[in-house]
Amino acid sequence: MVVYSYIRARCYYLLLGQLSLTPHSVLSFFAGRENAKPSVFIFHPSADQLSGGSATVVCLVSDFYPSAVNVVWKMDKTSTTTGVLTSTKQQDSSDSTYSLSSTLTLTKDQYNSHNEYSCEVTHETVQGAIVKSFKRSECSQ
């Protein structure tokens, strides 16, 4: 959306020319809070879980605003959607930021057949993506 605006404030005139707005920036403006960059954390499966034959990798995304966010899972640099479950976004009533969790659930054999696991988060406050990853071979189980 392109907005042209002519604002008169007291005796000062300001021509705002071209201002590119996204639907999220408009909502952020009217919500009365500034955008917030997400914090991202990744957790490998526990040894106890692996001994039971399954593996869940968890990505926590917290303290972001506005709510539009995208999470992509990669195993050895290849995107996957199989076994991925992303929670609905929860809004914190104290500061209006959002949080969510995304899990990648695999069998122990599937988990052991890959080495690098990453969670990539895109949000309008970040150029590119926030990437958190670990190498299975470097995790002490």
mmCIF file of N, CA and C in Angstrom, residues 37-109:
data_model
loop_
_atom_site.group_PDB
_atom_site.id
_atom_site.type_symbol
_atom_site.label_atom_id
_atom_site.label_comp_id
_atom_site.label_asym_id
_atom_site.label_seq_id
_atom_site.Cartn_x
_atom_site.Cartn_y
_atom_site.Cartn_z
ATOM 1 N N LYS A 37 11.891 -8.111 17.601
ATOM 2 C CA LYS A 37 12.604 -9.215 16.951
ATOM 3 C C LYS A 37 12.467 -10.487 17.788
ATOM 4 N N PRO A 38 12.210 -11.621 17.140
ATOM 5 C CA PRO A 38 12.058 -12.863 17.904
ATOM 6 C C PRO A 38 13.372 -13.355 18.509
ATOM 7 N N SER A 39 13.249 -13.994 19.651
ATOM 8 C CA SER A 39 14.351 -14.765 20.233
ATOM 9 C C SER A 39 14.101 -16.213 19.838
ATOM 10 N N VAL A 40 15.141 -16.916 19.408
ATOM 11 C CA VAL A 40 14.977 -18.280 18.908
ATOM 12 C C VAL A 40 15.948 -19.208 19.634
ATOM 13 N N PHE A 41 15.431 -20.367 20.061
ATOM 14 C CA PHE A 41 16.229 -21.369 20.769
ATOM 15 C C PHE A 41 15.916 -22.738 20.183
ATOM 16 N N ILE A 42 16.934 -23.590 20.057
ATOM 17 C CA ILE A 42 16.728 -24.951 19.569
ATOM 18 C C ILE A 42 17.240 -25.932 20.622
ATOM 19 N N PHE A 43 16.506 -27.037 20.790
ATOM 20 C CA PHE A 43 16.857 -28.048 21.787
ATOM 21 C C PHE A 43 16.879 -29.422 21.135
ATOM 22 N N HIS A 44 17.956 -30.161 21.374
ATOM 23 C CA HIS A 44 18.057 -31.521 20.826
ATOM 24 C C HIS A 44 17.305 -32.495 21.729
ATOM 25 N N PRO A 45 17.003 -33.694 21.233
ATOM 26 C CA PRO A 45 16.290 -34.675 22.059
ATOM 27 C C PRO A 45 17.150 -35.141 23.236
ATOM 28 N N SER A 46 16.488 -35.528 24.293
ATOM 29 C CA SER A 46 17.209 -36.018 25.471
ATOM 30 C C SER A 46 17.647 -37.465 25.246
ATOM 31 N N ALA A 47 18.642 -37.879 26.005
ATOM 32 C CA ALA A 47 19.114 -39.263 25.945
ATOM 33 C C ALA A 47 17.995 -40.217 26.348
ATOM 34 N N ASP A 48 17.192 -39.821 27.334
ATOM 35 C CA ASP A 48 16.067 -40.661 27.770
ATOM 36 C C ASP A 48 15.083 -40.888 26.632
ATOM 37 N N GLN A 49 14.779 -39.830 25.900
ATOM 38 C CA GLN A 49 13.839 -39.972 24.794
ATOM 39 C C GLN A 49 14.422 -40.876 23.710
ATOM 40 N N LEU A 50 15.686 -40.677 23.377
ATOM 41 C CA LEU A 50 16.326 -41.500 22.352
ATOM 42 C C LEU A 50 16.360 -42.972 22.751
ATOM 43 N N SER A 51 16.560 -43.246 24.035
ATOM 44 C CA SER A 51 16.581 -44.646 24.483
ATOM 45 C C SER A 51 15.209 -45.293 24.322
ATOM 46 N N GLY A 52 14.168 -44.477 24.246
ATOM 47 C CA GLY A 52 12.812 -44.986 24.020
ATOM 48 C C GLY A 52 12.468 -45.147 22.551
ATOM 49 N N GLY A 53 13.401 -44.793 21.663
ATOM 50 C CA GLY A 53 13.186 -45.027 20.238
ATOM 51 C C GLY A 53 12.638 -43.862 19.444
ATOM 52 N N SER A 54 12.457 -42.697 20.079
ATOM 53 C CA SER A 54 11.962 -41.530 19.333
ATOM 54 C C SER A 54 12.865 -40.329 19.594
ATOM 55 N N ALA A 55 12.652 -39.294 18.801
ATOM 56 C CA ALA A 55 13.465 -38.082 18.939
ATOM 57 C C ALA A 55 12.618 -36.871 18.582
ATOM 58 N N THR A 56 12.578 -35.893 19.477
ATOM 59 C CA THR A 56 11.866 -34.644 19.204
ATOM 60 C C THR A 56 12.841 -33.488 19.362
ATOM 61 N N VAL A 57 12.972 -32.717 18.285
ATOM 62 C CA VAL A 57 13.787 -31.506 18.307
ATOM 63 C C VAL A 57 12.812 -30.349 18.470
ATOM 64 N N VAL A 58 13.119 -29.418 19.361
ATOM 65 C CA VAL A 58 12.199 -28.324 19.681
ATOM 66 C C VAL A 58 12.828 -26.984 19.317
ATOM 67 N N CYS A 59 12.015 -26.126 18.694
ATOM 68 C CA CYS A 59 12.414 -24.753 18.391
ATOM 69 C C CYS A 59 11.433 -23.827 19.104
ATOM 70 N N LEU A 60 11.950 -22.999 19.999
ATOM 71 C CA LEU A 60 11.117 -22.020 20.695
ATOM 72 C C LEU A 60 11.368 -20.649 20.085
ATOM 73 N N VAL A 61 10.286 -19.965 19.754
ATOM 74 C CA VAL A 61 10.357 -18.624 19.175
ATOM 75 C C VAL A 61 9.558 -17.726 20.108
ATOM 76 N N SER A 62 10.195 -16.714 20.676
ATOM 77 C CA SER A 62 9.497 -15.917 21.684
ATOM 78 C C SER A 62 9.740 -14.426 21.524
ATOM 79 N N ASP A 63 8.856 -13.668 22.166
ATOM 80 C CA ASP A 63 8.985 -12.212 22.311
ATOM 81 C C ASP A 63 9.001 -11.454 20.991
ATOM 82 N N PHE A 64 8.174 -11.875 20.025
ATOM 83 C CA PHE A 64 8.150 -11.184 18.731
ATOM 84 C C PHE A 64 6.828 -10.451 18.520
ATOM 85 N N TYR A 65 6.902 -9.418 17.705
ATOM 86 C CA TYR A 65 5.723 -8.635 17.336
ATOM 87 C C TYR A 65 6.010 -7.954 16.007
ATOM 88 N N PRO A 66 5.100 -7.975 15.071
ATOM 89 C CA PRO A 66 3.755 -8.548 15.097
ATOM 90 C C PRO A 66 3.779 -10.072 14.984
ATOM 91 N N SER A 67 2.585 -10.658 14.870
ATOM 92 C CA SER A 67 2.455 -12.109 15.001
ATOM 93 C C SER A 67 2.901 -12.914 13.790
ATOM 94 N N ALA A 68 3.019 -12.294 12.630
ATOM 95 C CA ALA A 68 3.386 -13.052 11.425
ATOM 96 C C ALA A 68 4.834 -13.527 11.514
ATOM 97 N N VAL A 69 5.013 -14.839 11.508
ATOM 98 C CA VAL A 69 6.337 -15.446 11.606
ATOM 99 C C VAL A 69 6.301 -16.766 10.843
ATOM 100 N N ASN A 70 7.452 -17.173 10.320
ATOM 101 C CA ASN A 70 7.519 -18.437 9.592
ATOM 102 C C ASN A 70 8.680 -19.259 10.139
ATOM 103 N N VAL A 71 8.428 -20.551 10.361
ATOM 104 C CA VAL A 71 9.451 -21.460 10.873
ATOM 105 C C VAL A 71 9.695 -22.545 9.827
ATOM 106 N N VAL A 72 10.963 -22.745 9.469
ATOM 107 C CA VAL A 72 11.345 -23.796 8.522
ATOM 108 C C VAL A 72 12.360 -24.706 9.206
ATOM 109 N N TRP A 73 12.099 -26.009 9.135
ATOM 110 C CA TRP A 73 13.027 -26.999 9.669
ATOM 111 C C TRP A 73 13.905 -27.533 8.549
ATOM 112 N N LYS A 74 15.196 -27.734 8.862
ATOM 113 C CA LYS A 74 16.108 -28.349 7.900
ATOM 114 C C LYS A 74 16.912 -29.446 8.591
ATOM 115 N N MET A 75 17.103 -30.537 7.842
ATOM 116 C CA MET A 75 17.977 -31.621 8.279
ATOM 117 C C MET A 75 19.076 -31.719 7.237
ATOM 118 N N ASP A 76 20.314 -31.550 7.668
ATOM 119 C CA ASP A 76 21.449 -31.539 6.736
ATOM 120 C C ASP A 76 21.201 -30.580 5.575
ATOM 121 N N LYS A 77 20.711 -29.400 5.905
ATOM 122 C CA LYS A 77 20.480 -28.285 4.965
ATOM 123 C C LYS A 77 19.331 -28.510 3.974
ATOM 124 N N THR A 78 18.522 -29.564 4.189
ATOM 125 C CA THR A 78 17.369 -29.838 3.332
ATOM 126 C C THR A 78 16.093 -29.600 4.129
ATOM 127 N N SER A 79 15.195 -28.782 3.584
ATOM 128 C CA SER A 79 13.935 -28.471 4.268
ATOM 129 C C SER A 79 13.075 -29.717 4.418
ATOM 130 N N THR A 80 12.353 -29.777 5.522
ATOM 131 C CA THR A 80 11.413 -30.867 5.745
ATOM 132 C C THR A 80 10.144 -30.338 6.395
ATOM 133 N N THR A 81 9.031 -30.949 6.054
ATOM 134 C CA THR A 81 7.758 -30.644 6.719
ATOM 135 C C THR A 81 7.217 -31.893 7.406
ATOM 136 N N THR A 82 7.816 -33.042 7.122
ATOM 137 C CA THR A 82 7.384 -34.302 7.719
ATOM 138 C C THR A 82 7.740 -34.323 9.199
ATOM 139 N N GLY A 83 6.757 -34.602 10.034
ATOM 140 C CA GLY A 83 6.986 -34.673 11.470
ATOM 141 C C GLY A 83 7.025 -33.327 12.164
ATOM 142 N N VAL A 84 6.650 -32.257 11.440
ATOM 143 C CA VAL A 84 6.696 -30.906 12.014
ATOM 144 C C VAL A 84 5.324 -30.519 12.550
ATOM 145 N N LEU A 85 5.308 -30.002 13.757
ATOM 146 C CA LEU A 85 4.085 -29.473 14.361
ATOM 147 C C LEU A 85 4.427 -28.127 14.992
ATOM 148 N N THR A 86 3.744 -27.082 14.543
ATOM 149 C CA THR A 86 3.978 -25.737 15.076
ATOM 150 C C THR A 86 2.747 -25.295 15.839
ATOM 151 N N SER A 87 2.950 -24.864 17.070
ATOM 152 C CA SER A 87 1.836 -24.451 17.924
ATOM 153 C C SER A 87 1.227 -23.148 17.425
ATOM 154 N N THR A 88 0.034 -22.877 17.899
ATOM 155 C CA THR A 88 -0.569 -21.580 17.603
ATOM 156 C C THR A 88 0.184 -20.521 18.394
ATOM 157 N N LYS A 89 0.168 -19.311 17.885
ATOM 158 C CA LYS A 89 0.874 -18.218 18.542
ATOM 159 C C LYS A 89 0.118 -17.805 19.805
ATOM 160 N N GLN A 90 0.853 -17.613 20.879
ATOM 161 C CA GLN A 90 0.272 -17.159 22.134
ATOM 162 C C GLN A 90 0.729 -15.733 22.394
ATOM 163 N N GLN A 91 -0.210 -14.864 22.768
ATOM 164 C CA GLN A 91 0.144 -13.470 23.025
ATOM 165 C C GLN A 91 0.293 -13.231 24.518
ATOM 166 N N ASP A 92 1.390 -12.588 24.884
ATOM 167 C CA ASP A 92 1.664 -12.233 26.272
ATOM 168 C C ASP A 92 0.868 -10.982 26.613
ATOM 169 N N SER A 93 0.039 -11.070 27.623
ATOM 170 C CA SER A 93 -0.825 -9.936 27.966
ATOM 171 C C SER A 93 -0.045 -8.752 28.533
ATOM 172 N N SER A 94 1.153 -8.990 29.068
ATOM 173 C CA SER A 94 1.895 -7.884 29.679
ATOM 174 C C SER A 94 2.579 -6.984 28.655
ATOM 175 N N ASP A 95 3.040 -7.557 27.529
ATOM 176 C CA ASP A 95 3.747 -6.715 26.557
ATOM 177 C C ASP A 95 3.267 -6.898 25.116
ATOM 178 N N SER A 96 2.239 -7.695 24.917
ATOM 179 C CA SER A 96 1.621 -7.927 23.600
ATOM 180 C C SER A 96 2.513 -8.650 22.605
ATOM 181 N N THR A 97 3.639 -9.230 23.059
ATOM 182 C CA THR A 97 4.469 -10.002 22.140
ATOM 183 C C THR A 97 3.912 -11.417 22.008
ATOM 184 N N TYR A 98 4.413 -12.127 21.016
ATOM 185 C CA TYR A 98 3.942 -13.478 20.732
ATOM 186 C C TYR A 98 5.050 -14.488 20.955
ATOM 187 N N SER A 99 4.641 -15.740 21.175
ATOM 188 C CA SER A 99 5.567 -16.858 21.311
ATOM 189 C C SER A 99 4.939 -18.088 20.683
ATOM 190 N N LEU A 100 5.787 -19.008 20.238
ATOM 191 C CA LEU A 100 5.295 -20.287 19.729
ATOM 192 C C LEU A 100 6.392 -21.319 19.867
ATOM 193 N N SER A 101 6.001 -22.576 19.737
ATOM 194 C CA SER A 101 6.985 -23.654 19.683
ATOM 195 C C SER A 101 6.724 -24.468 18.432
ATOM 196 N N SER A 102 7.792 -25.001 17.884
ATOM 197 C CA SER A 102 7.688 -25.874 16.724
ATOM 198 C C SER A 102 8.518 -27.108 17.029
ATOM 199 N N THR A 103 7.952 -28.284 16.751
ATOM 200 C CA THR A 103 8.665 -29.524 17.030
ATOM 201 C C THR A 103 8.864 -30.325 15.753
ATOM 202 N N LEU A 104 9.971 -31.008 15.704
ATOM 203 C CA LEU A 104 10.290 -31.944 14.630
ATOM 204 C C LEU A 104 10.416 -33.302 15.302
ATOM 205 N N THR A 105 9.463 -34.197 15.033
ATOM 206 C CA THR A 105 9.438 -35.504 15.680
ATOM 207 C C THR A 105 9.836 -36.587 14.685
ATOM 208 N N LEU A 106 10.807 -37.396 15.096
ATOM 209 C CA LEU A 106 11.372 -38.442 14.248
ATOM 210 C C LEU A 106 11.526 -39.728 15.047
ATOM 211 N N THR A 107 11.739 -40.831 14.335
ATOM 212 C CA THR A 107 12.163 -42.040 15.025
ATOM 213 C C THR A 107 13.646 -41.870 15.358
ATOM 214 N N LYS A 108 14.128 -42.698 16.267
ATOM 215 C CA LYS A 108 15.550 -42.636 16.619
ATOM 216 C C LYS A 108 16.414 -42.894 15.385
ATOM 217 N N ASP A 109 16.011 -43.850 14.549
ATOM 218 C CA ASP A 109 16.784 -44.159 13.338
ATOM 219 C C ASP A 109 16.800 -42.985 12.368
#
